């Protein structure tokens, strides 16, 4: 069914009726708050934090405001499409504000109101959750944000990223888009989410878009991914990251000219590790050493970034 | 009285921030009170009362009855003699803060010499100024377990750190009857004032406050219950009411109550529901799921004791729909969590990919545990190796505790298998319980299944002590392997550091042994286990570990109100059978409470002191020969000697029969002869033979008493 121009289909944009409407509303909200609206990073990452717009841009003194959707891959969370809440691929909405504004909590609550979460009707709570990313060499303090007992966002004041002290501190908001959408749409199964806000035959659900992918990728992550290749991927990415960092190092040791490509290799190594972990081929003791190896790469990239224009050197 | 009242003032301090983690709140409130009151007292400012409060967003201190000024201080400083070298004079002037010697007095000392004296008078500062000086330092150095930086200030090197961003400070000081003053200070760009804010959602407006009374009232009106104890009361009361109305009973949870009271400023209890079909999942798993993830209370049917498909949540708002949406939302999350739990629970009962050919479901998990080579401790090998050791030990212990050796070995084999199940991976607190449940599902023997759960017990002072023989064997094997293992690699607890919970393990062993009356020779048992760890000096390890047990036993006895100091007296005999040690202690305790006992102890001490003094002259052990009959001249010597021979004989026989009361009773007969001996006989006779013989008689008395306990180790009396 084609909508006539005279009656624009508002439900396609309604954050309470469509998944895309939720995303678009957040994009508009944060655009109006002065954030640069970026597009997803074009690599496989485990969380929106890995996007260089957060990891690297949160370092250094230059002010920075950005928001973007980031598809996130958690190979181990695959459930073959059978679990109504767990996905190995999902969307995060990521906001990064440097320095963290004094009214960050209020801004966050306003954004919830914008997508239809009414604080007079719902129980919104900030519950302690200290954030730490051992692979990124990063930590911060903040909360899980709960809406009626459901964790819908992570709220973090970055203290350290890639081994570098944050000065000033950035505020990071990460919205779990599927969870939020399930909440505002009143849906119990993620695959039942209305994606485009339309009804009848025109309705496209989250399952229509992603169910097959979840099934196939679960098989891939747990059963098929070639372990030898992944081990090779990890080592090659690690070596390449180091090589690129060495290449970009300047003689004066005060400038660096090849951080972003090197950081891509760090992301690659991290994803290879996540897949190996899902395949269950990394023992407990080895696990720690792989995490450390990725962290070393992230820290080297962070240190190099501090020698660039982007950090406001 | 009027005078006093008008000069006394109260402090109201509120630190208003973003949400403080629930687990840190109580300590923070206690710290704030202690730090501020200590700093005031240190500056001569005592107070009548102080109380602190905490909510998720504010830390509040109220101090009543502070003087408005510090007392004046007067200090005299003695200087150099008159006419002393210039350097000494200058040093004196500088240290006393004087401009010239004209400001010093000249005094005369006892010998007539003249010297300078500076009298330094410091008028007490206004308390308001003292507060303005101490509060910023306390806030800046507040002992949060973890503090953070935020905002534009965070780029500065010495920026303020707080648990979460600090937004406002109320600090007023003044008497009850007048407008209080604002304590003048500023920290991290925040100026202390008299403005606070109400509930985040229900009354976010700014509130002007004067002192604690109107502050408390205003907060109450602005939907903030300041006192955490009151919030807990409200929650508990409302939970019970709501449960009762449904014919259900609240499963009380003190830890959870404290936590949720730290998550809300205005508690509103609501009831939610989940599908009854989830009740197939073990109750403990449901409870763990709902508690850990949702911080909700579960309910049970008071008749059957089984969980109900309802739960209680504590929200922070009075919602416009009466809480329907909130309860429904929480219900959805609980259902999602329970479907996760159900998935784990079902998965655990099914075959494990790659291990499906290795026996029953739990055996497959054990195979995985072994294959993963999970390290238990760097120096103590893998979990798999540990399972093997515990199996062997449980098999060995079984006959000593009346258990079937095969069952004990089987239970030990499966005891750790649940560590690789999905449910335990998600909720570590249900380890053991899940092992038991899965063991029952795969038709293991009932005693084996029970032992899998019970082998971790007792976990705390109020936990149950295993009493079934198979459970005892595995529980002891598990703990003894841990204890001897860590002793073998020299990782003993030190001071407050006990990262492997070895004290708890030892106390667990002690309580299992005592409550079940197990007769174990611990020293040889320790040594035997130590040899399996390849320890060279197993006897030395056993001795050290046994001393550790003695310390633990002492703590245990003290906790149970027994006379723990008697342990040393009994332990000194080299006994390592805990059951015997404790019954000896008990007999000794009752004995010492009798007049005979107390008097005999006094006699023993007297004899001991004399012997000690004389042994210094004649050498240690000089009087250990049996006294000679023909050297007794006094009647009392004969009576004591006869009594000693009889007491030694009777006590010895009673001890052989482990009849400690009998042994003590045999000793009581010594009291009268001992008293009479000291009354009438001079030990240090001028005749050296008589002296030696009398000392030998006292040494015999000492030996007789040592049959029962080393009385020299008993305190008091």
mmCIF file of N, CA, C and O in Angstrom, chain B residues 597-654:
data_model
loop_
_atom_site.group_PDB
_atom_site.id
_atom_site.type_symbol
_atom_site.label_atom_id
_atom_site.label_comp_id
_atom_site.label_asym_id
_atom_site.label_seq_id
_atom_site.Cartn_x
_atom_site.Cartn_y
_atom_site.Cartn_z
ATOM 1 N N UNK B 597 37.897 -26.103 92.597
ATOM 2 C CA UNK B 597 38.687 -25.845 91.391
ATOM 3 C C UNK B 597 39.467 -24.551 91.519
ATOM 4 O O UNK B 597 40.679 -24.508 91.263
ATOM 5 N N UNK B 598 38.772 -23.493 91.932
ATOM 6 C CA UNK B 598 39.422 -22.190 92.029
ATOM 7 C C UNK B 598 40.568 -22.249 93.040
ATOM 8 O O UNK B 598 41.652 -21.721 92.799
ATOM 9 N N UNK B 599 40.306 -22.937 94.134
ATOM 10 C CA UNK B 599 41.310 -23.011 95.175
ATOM 11 C C UNK B 599 42.508 -23.849 94.724
ATOM 12 O O UNK B 599 43.655 -23.517 94.998
ATOM 13 N N UNK B 600 42.208 -24.930 94.017
ATOM 14 C CA UNK B 600 43.301 -25.764 93.520
ATOM 15 C C UNK B 600 44.154 -24.992 92.513
ATOM 16 O O UNK B 600 45.383 -25.107 92.494
ATOM 17 N N UNK B 601 43.478 -24.188 91.686
ATOM 18 C CA UNK B 601 44.221 -23.371 90.728
ATOM 19 C C UNK B 601 45.157 -22.418 91.481
ATOM 20 O O UNK B 601 46.320 -22.253 91.112
ATOM 21 N N UNK B 602 44.619 -21.839 92.590
ATOM 22 C CA UNK B 602 45.455 -20.936 93.380
ATOM 23 C C UNK B 602 46.645 -21.691 93.953
ATOM 24 O O UNK B 602 47.785 -21.216 93.922
ATOM 25 N N UNK B 603 46.387 -22.889 94.480
ATOM 26 C CA UNK B 603 47.453 -23.712 95.031
ATOM 27 C C UNK B 603 48.484 -24.070 93.971
ATOM 28 O O UNK B 603 49.699 -24.013 94.196
ATOM 29 N N UNK B 604 47.972 -24.394 92.803
ATOM 30 C CA UNK B 604 48.867 -24.751 91.688
ATOM 31 C C UNK B 604 49.774 -23.586 91.355
ATOM 32 O O UNK B 604 50.975 -23.732 91.162
ATOM 33 N N UNK B 605 49.159 -22.382 91.290
ATOM 34 C CA UNK B 605 49.943 -21.206 90.912
ATOM 35 C C UNK B 605 51.029 -20.939 91.958
ATOM 36 O O UNK B 605 52.156 -20.591 91.617
ATOM 37 N N UNK B 606 50.628 -21.133 93.230
ATOM 38 C CA UNK B 606 51.591 -20.902 94.304
ATOM 39 C C UNK B 606 52.763 -21.877 94.176
ATOM 40 O O UNK B 606 53.933 -21.496 94.216
ATOM 41 N N UNK B 607 52.398 -23.143 93.966
ATOM 42 C CA UNK B 607 53.429 -24.169 93.805
ATOM 43 C C UNK B 607 54.309 -23.858 92.604
ATOM 44 O O UNK B 607 55.544 -23.944 92.658
ATOM 45 N N UNK B 608 53.636 -23.449 91.538
ATOM 46 C CA UNK B 608 54.368 -23.137 90.308
ATOM 47 C C UNK B 608 55.349 -22.004 90.504
ATOM 48 O O UNK B 608 56.493 -22.069 90.041
ATOM 49 N N UNK B 609 54.895 -20.952 91.202
ATOM 50 C CA UNK B 609 55.771 -19.800 91.419
ATOM 51 C C UNK B 609 56.998 -20.188 92.250
ATOM 52 O O UNK B 609 58.115 -19.778 91.940
ATOM 53 N N UNK B 610 56.744 -20.975 93.303
ATOM 54 C CA UNK B 610 57.864 -21.407 94.145
ATOM 55 C C UNK B 610 58.845 -22.231 93.309
ATOM 56 O O UNK B 610 60.055 -22.002 93.323
ATOM 57 N N UNK B 611 58.298 -23.177 92.562
ATOM 58 C CA UNK B 611 59.166 -24.039 91.753
ATOM 59 C C UNK B 611 59.990 -23.220 90.770
ATOM 60 O O UNK B 611 61.176 -23.448 90.582
ATOM 61 N N UNK B 612 59.321 -22.255 90.168
ATOM 62 C CA UNK B 612 60.001 -21.454 89.164
ATOM 63 C C UNK B 612 61.188 -20.717 89.794
ATOM 64 O O UNK B 612 62.292 -20.701 89.241
ATOM 65 N N UNK B 613 60.925 -20.140 90.965
ATOM 66 C CA UNK B 613 61.989 -19.401 91.649
ATOM 67 C C UNK B 613 63.132 -20.332 92.029
ATOM 68 O O UNK B 613 64.309 -20.017 91.827
ATOM 69 N N UNK B 614 62.807 -21.518 92.528
ATOM 70 C CA UNK B 614 63.850 -22.438 92.994
ATOM 71 C C UNK B 614 64.577 -23.105 91.833
ATOM 72 O O UNK B 614 65.749 -23.431 91.920
ATOM 73 N N UNK B 615 63.831 -23.317 90.734
ATOM 74 C CA UNK B 615 64.477 -23.914 89.556
ATOM 75 C C UNK B 615 65.530 -22.970 88.975
ATOM 76 O O UNK B 615 66.470 -23.400 88.325
ATOM 77 N N UNK B 616 65.341 -21.678 89.228
ATOM 78 C CA UNK B 616 66.344 -20.727 88.770
ATOM 79 C C UNK B 616 67.674 -20.977 89.478
ATOM 80 O O UNK B 616 68.740 -20.826 88.897
ATOM 81 N N UNK B 617 67.549 -21.372 90.760
ATOM 82 C CA UNK B 617 68.773 -21.641 91.522
ATOM 83 C C UNK B 617 69.344 -23.019 91.173
ATOM 84 O O UNK B 617 70.528 -23.179 90.932
ATOM 85 N N UNK B 618 68.476 -24.017 91.145
ATOM 86 C CA UNK B 618 68.948 -25.402 91.021
ATOM 87 C C UNK B 618 68.930 -25.927 89.582
ATOM 88 O O UNK B 618 69.384 -27.031 89.324
ATOM 89 N N UNK B 619 68.338 -25.153 88.684
ATOM 90 C CA UNK B 619 68.287 -25.605 87.299
ATOM 91 C C UNK B 619 66.931 -26.212 86.976
ATOM 92 O O UNK B 619 66.270 -26.804 87.843
ATOM 93 N N UNK B 620 66.534 -26.057 85.686
ATOM 94 C CA UNK B 620 65.233 -26.569 85.259
ATOM 95 C C UNK B 620 65.206 -28.083 85.402
ATOM 96 O O UNK B 620 66.199 -28.759 85.146
ATOM 97 N N UNK B 621 64.099 -28.598 85.862
ATOM 98 C CA UNK B 621 63.938 -30.042 85.991
ATOM 99 C C UNK B 621 64.637 -30.632 87.207
ATOM 100 O O UNK B 621 64.733 -31.855 87.348
ATOM 101 N N UNK B 622 65.088 -29.750 88.089
ATOM 102 C CA UNK B 622 65.855 -30.229 89.242
ATOM 103 C C UNK B 622 65.004 -31.007 90.240
ATOM 104 O O UNK B 622 65.528 -31.742 91.071
ATOM 105 N N UNK B 623 63.684 -30.813 90.171
ATOM 106 C CA UNK B 623 62.844 -31.410 91.216
ATOM 107 C C UNK B 623 61.856 -32.435 90.666
ATOM 108 O O UNK B 623 60.818 -32.676 91.258
ATOM 109 N N UNK B 624 62.186 -32.980 89.514
ATOM 110 C CA UNK B 624 61.205 -33.859 88.876
ATOM 111 C C UNK B 624 61.267 -35.299 89.388
ATOM 112 O O UNK B 624 60.453 -36.131 89.003
ATOM 113 N N UNK B 625 62.234 -35.589 90.246
ATOM 114 C CA UNK B 625 62.269 -36.947 90.832
ATOM 115 C C UNK B 625 61.094 -37.126 91.781
ATOM 116 O O UNK B 625 60.615 -36.170 92.369
ATOM 117 N N UNK B 626 60.672 -38.366 91.929
ATOM 118 C CA UNK B 626 59.578 -38.648 92.855
ATOM 119 C C UNK B 626 60.066 -38.381 94.277
ATOM 120 O O UNK B 626 61.171 -38.763 94.633
ATOM 121 N N UNK B 627 59.284 -37.684 95.106
ATOM 122 C CA UNK B 627 59.747 -37.394 96.474
ATOM 123 C C UNK B 627 59.940 -38.675 97.287
ATOM 124 O O UNK B 627 59.287 -39.690 97.026
ATOM 125 N N UNK B 628 60.874 -38.580 98.245
ATOM 126 C CA UNK B 628 61.167 -39.787 99.030
ATOM 127 C C UNK B 628 60.353 -39.789 100.315
ATOM 128 O O UNK B 628 60.240 -38.771 101.003
ATOM 129 N N UNK B 629 59.838 -40.956 100.642
ATOM 130 C CA UNK B 629 58.955 -41.084 101.815
ATOM 131 C C UNK B 629 59.705 -40.783 103.096
ATOM 132 O O UNK B 629 59.179 -40.161 104.010
ATOM 133 N N UNK B 630 60.980 -41.207 103.169
ATOM 134 C CA UNK B 630 61.696 -41.069 104.436
ATOM 135 C C UNK B 630 62.166 -39.656 104.719
ATOM 136 O O UNK B 630 62.732 -39.372 105.746
ATOM 137 N N UNK B 631 61.955 -38.752 103.787
ATOM 138 C CA UNK B 631 62.334 -37.363 104.046
ATOM 139 C C UNK B 631 61.127 -36.516 104.442
ATOM 140 O O UNK B 631 61.208 -35.304 104.481
ATOM 141 N N UNK B 632 59.989 -37.162 104.638
ATOM 142 C CA UNK B 632 58.819 -36.381 105.075
ATOM 143 C C UNK B 632 58.819 -36.359 106.597
ATOM 144 O O UNK B 632 58.953 -37.414 107.230
ATOM 145 N N UNK B 633 58.665 -35.184 107.163
ATOM 146 C CA UNK B 633 58.617 -35.163 108.624
ATOM 147 C C UNK B 633 57.298 -34.640 109.133
ATOM 148 O O UNK B 633 56.788 -35.065 110.148
ATOM 149 N N UNK B 634 56.695 -33.716 108.351
ATOM 150 C CA UNK B 634 55.432 -33.145 108.816
ATOM 151 C C UNK B 634 54.279 -34.045 108.419
ATOM 152 O O UNK B 634 54.302 -34.693 107.371
ATOM 153 N N UNK B 635 53.237 -33.990 109.222
ATOM 154 C CA UNK B 635 52.017 -34.748 108.956
ATOM 155 C C UNK B 635 51.441 -34.345 107.590
ATOM 156 O O UNK B 635 51.049 -35.171 106.766
ATOM 157 N N UNK B 636 51.421 -33.014 107.312
ATOM 158 C CA UNK B 636 50.809 -32.517 106.076
ATOM 159 C C UNK B 636 51.536 -33.036 104.839
ATOM 160 O O UNK B 636 50.938 -33.203 103.779
ATOM 161 N N UNK B 637 52.846 -33.277 104.992
ATOM 162 C CA UNK B 637 53.589 -33.817 103.854
ATOM 163 C C UNK B 637 53.110 -35.229 103.530
ATOM 164 O O UNK B 637 52.916 -35.590 102.367
ATOM 165 N N UNK B 638 52.929 -35.985 104.574
ATOM 166 C CA UNK B 638 52.456 -37.370 104.366
ATOM 167 C C UNK B 638 51.087 -37.382 103.719
ATOM 168 O O UNK B 638 50.841 -38.120 102.755
ATOM 169 N N UNK B 639 50.211 -36.517 104.246
ATOM 170 C CA UNK B 639 48.845 -36.502 103.713
ATOM 171 C C UNK B 639 48.869 -36.100 102.230
ATOM 172 O O UNK B 639 48.228 -36.731 101.377
ATOM 173 N N UNK B 640 49.645 -35.066 101.904
ATOM 174 C CA UNK B 640 49.679 -34.602 100.512
ATOM 175 C C UNK B 640 50.265 -35.676 99.590
ATOM 176 O O UNK B 640 49.739 -35.928 98.490
ATOM 177 N N UNK B 641 51.331 -36.295 100.064
ATOM 178 C CA UNK B 641 51.968 -37.325 99.231
ATOM 179 C C UNK B 641 50.991 -38.445 98.927
ATOM 180 O O UNK B 641 50.858 -38.883 97.772
ATOM 181 N N UNK B 642 50.269 -38.864 99.944
ATOM 182 C CA UNK B 642 49.304 -39.953 99.729
ATOM 183 C C UNK B 642 48.209 -39.500 98.782
ATOM 184 O O UNK B 642 47.808 -40.225 97.862
ATOM 185 N N UNK B 643 47.757 -38.263 99.012
ATOM 186 C CA UNK B 643 46.679 -37.749 98.163
ATOM 187 C C UNK B 643 47.143 -37.640 96.716
ATOM 188 O O UNK B 643 46.398 -37.947 95.782
ATOM 189 N N UNK B 644 48.399 -37.224 96.534
ATOM 190 C CA UNK B 644 48.921 -37.083 95.176
ATOM 191 C C UNK B 644 48.986 -38.420 94.464
ATOM 192 O O UNK B 644 48.580 -38.542 93.300
ATOM 193 N N UNK B 645 49.522 -39.432 95.169
ATOM 194 C CA UNK B 645 49.617 -40.760 94.548
ATOM 195 C C UNK B 645 48.242 -41.232 94.101
ATOM 196 O O UNK B 645 48.065 -41.752 93.000
ATOM 197 N N UNK B 646 47.249 -40.987 95.003
ATOM 198 C CA UNK B 646 45.920 -41.481 94.669
ATOM 199 C C UNK B 646 45.326 -40.661 93.512
ATOM 200 O O UNK B 646 44.755 -41.205 92.577
ATOM 201 N N UNK B 647 45.497 -39.330 93.599
ATOM 202 C CA UNK B 647 44.911 -38.474 92.559
ATOM 203 C C UNK B 647 45.509 -38.807 91.203
ATOM 204 O O UNK B 647 44.806 -38.894 90.193
ATOM 205 N N UNK B 648 46.817 -39.007 91.168
ATOM 206 C CA UNK B 648 47.468 -39.332 89.885
ATOM 207 C C UNK B 648 46.901 -40.613 89.307
ATOM 208 O O UNK B 648 46.608 -40.710 88.122
ATOM 209 N N UNK B 649 46.732 -41.581 90.186
ATOM 210 C CA UNK B 649 46.239 -42.873 89.736
ATOM 211 C C UNK B 649 44.803 -42.746 89.225
ATOM 212 O O UNK B 649 44.472 -43.138 88.116
ATOM 213 N N UNK B 650 43.977 -42.104 90.045
ATOM 214 C CA UNK B 650 42.561 -42.007 89.679
ATOM 215 C C UNK B 650 42.356 -41.144 88.434
ATOM 216 O O UNK B 650 41.585 -41.493 87.536
ATOM 217 N N UNK B 651 43.063 -40.021 88.400
ATOM 218 C CA UNK B 651 42.914 -39.136 87.231
ATOM 219 C C UNK B 651 43.390 -39.848 85.974
ATOM 220 O O UNK B 651 42.757 -39.766 84.921
ATOM 221 N N UNK B 652 44.490 -40.573 86.093
ATOM 222 C CA UNK B 652 45.020 -41.304 84.950
ATOM 223 C C UNK B 652 44.008 -42.303 84.420
ATOM 224 O O UNK B 652 43.778 -42.392 83.207
ATOM 225 N N UNK B 653 43.378 -43.011 85.318
ATOM 226 C CA UNK B 653 42.384 -44.005 84.888
ATOM 227 C C UNK B 653 41.195 -43.336 84.221
ATOM 228 O O UNK B 653 40.696 -43.774 83.183
ATOM 229 N N UNK B 654 40.740 -42.249 84.857
ATOM 230 C CA UNK B 654 39.588 -41.546 84.285
ATOM 231 C C UNK B 654 39.927 -41.032 82.896
ATOM 232 O O UNK B 654 39.117 -41.119 81.968
#
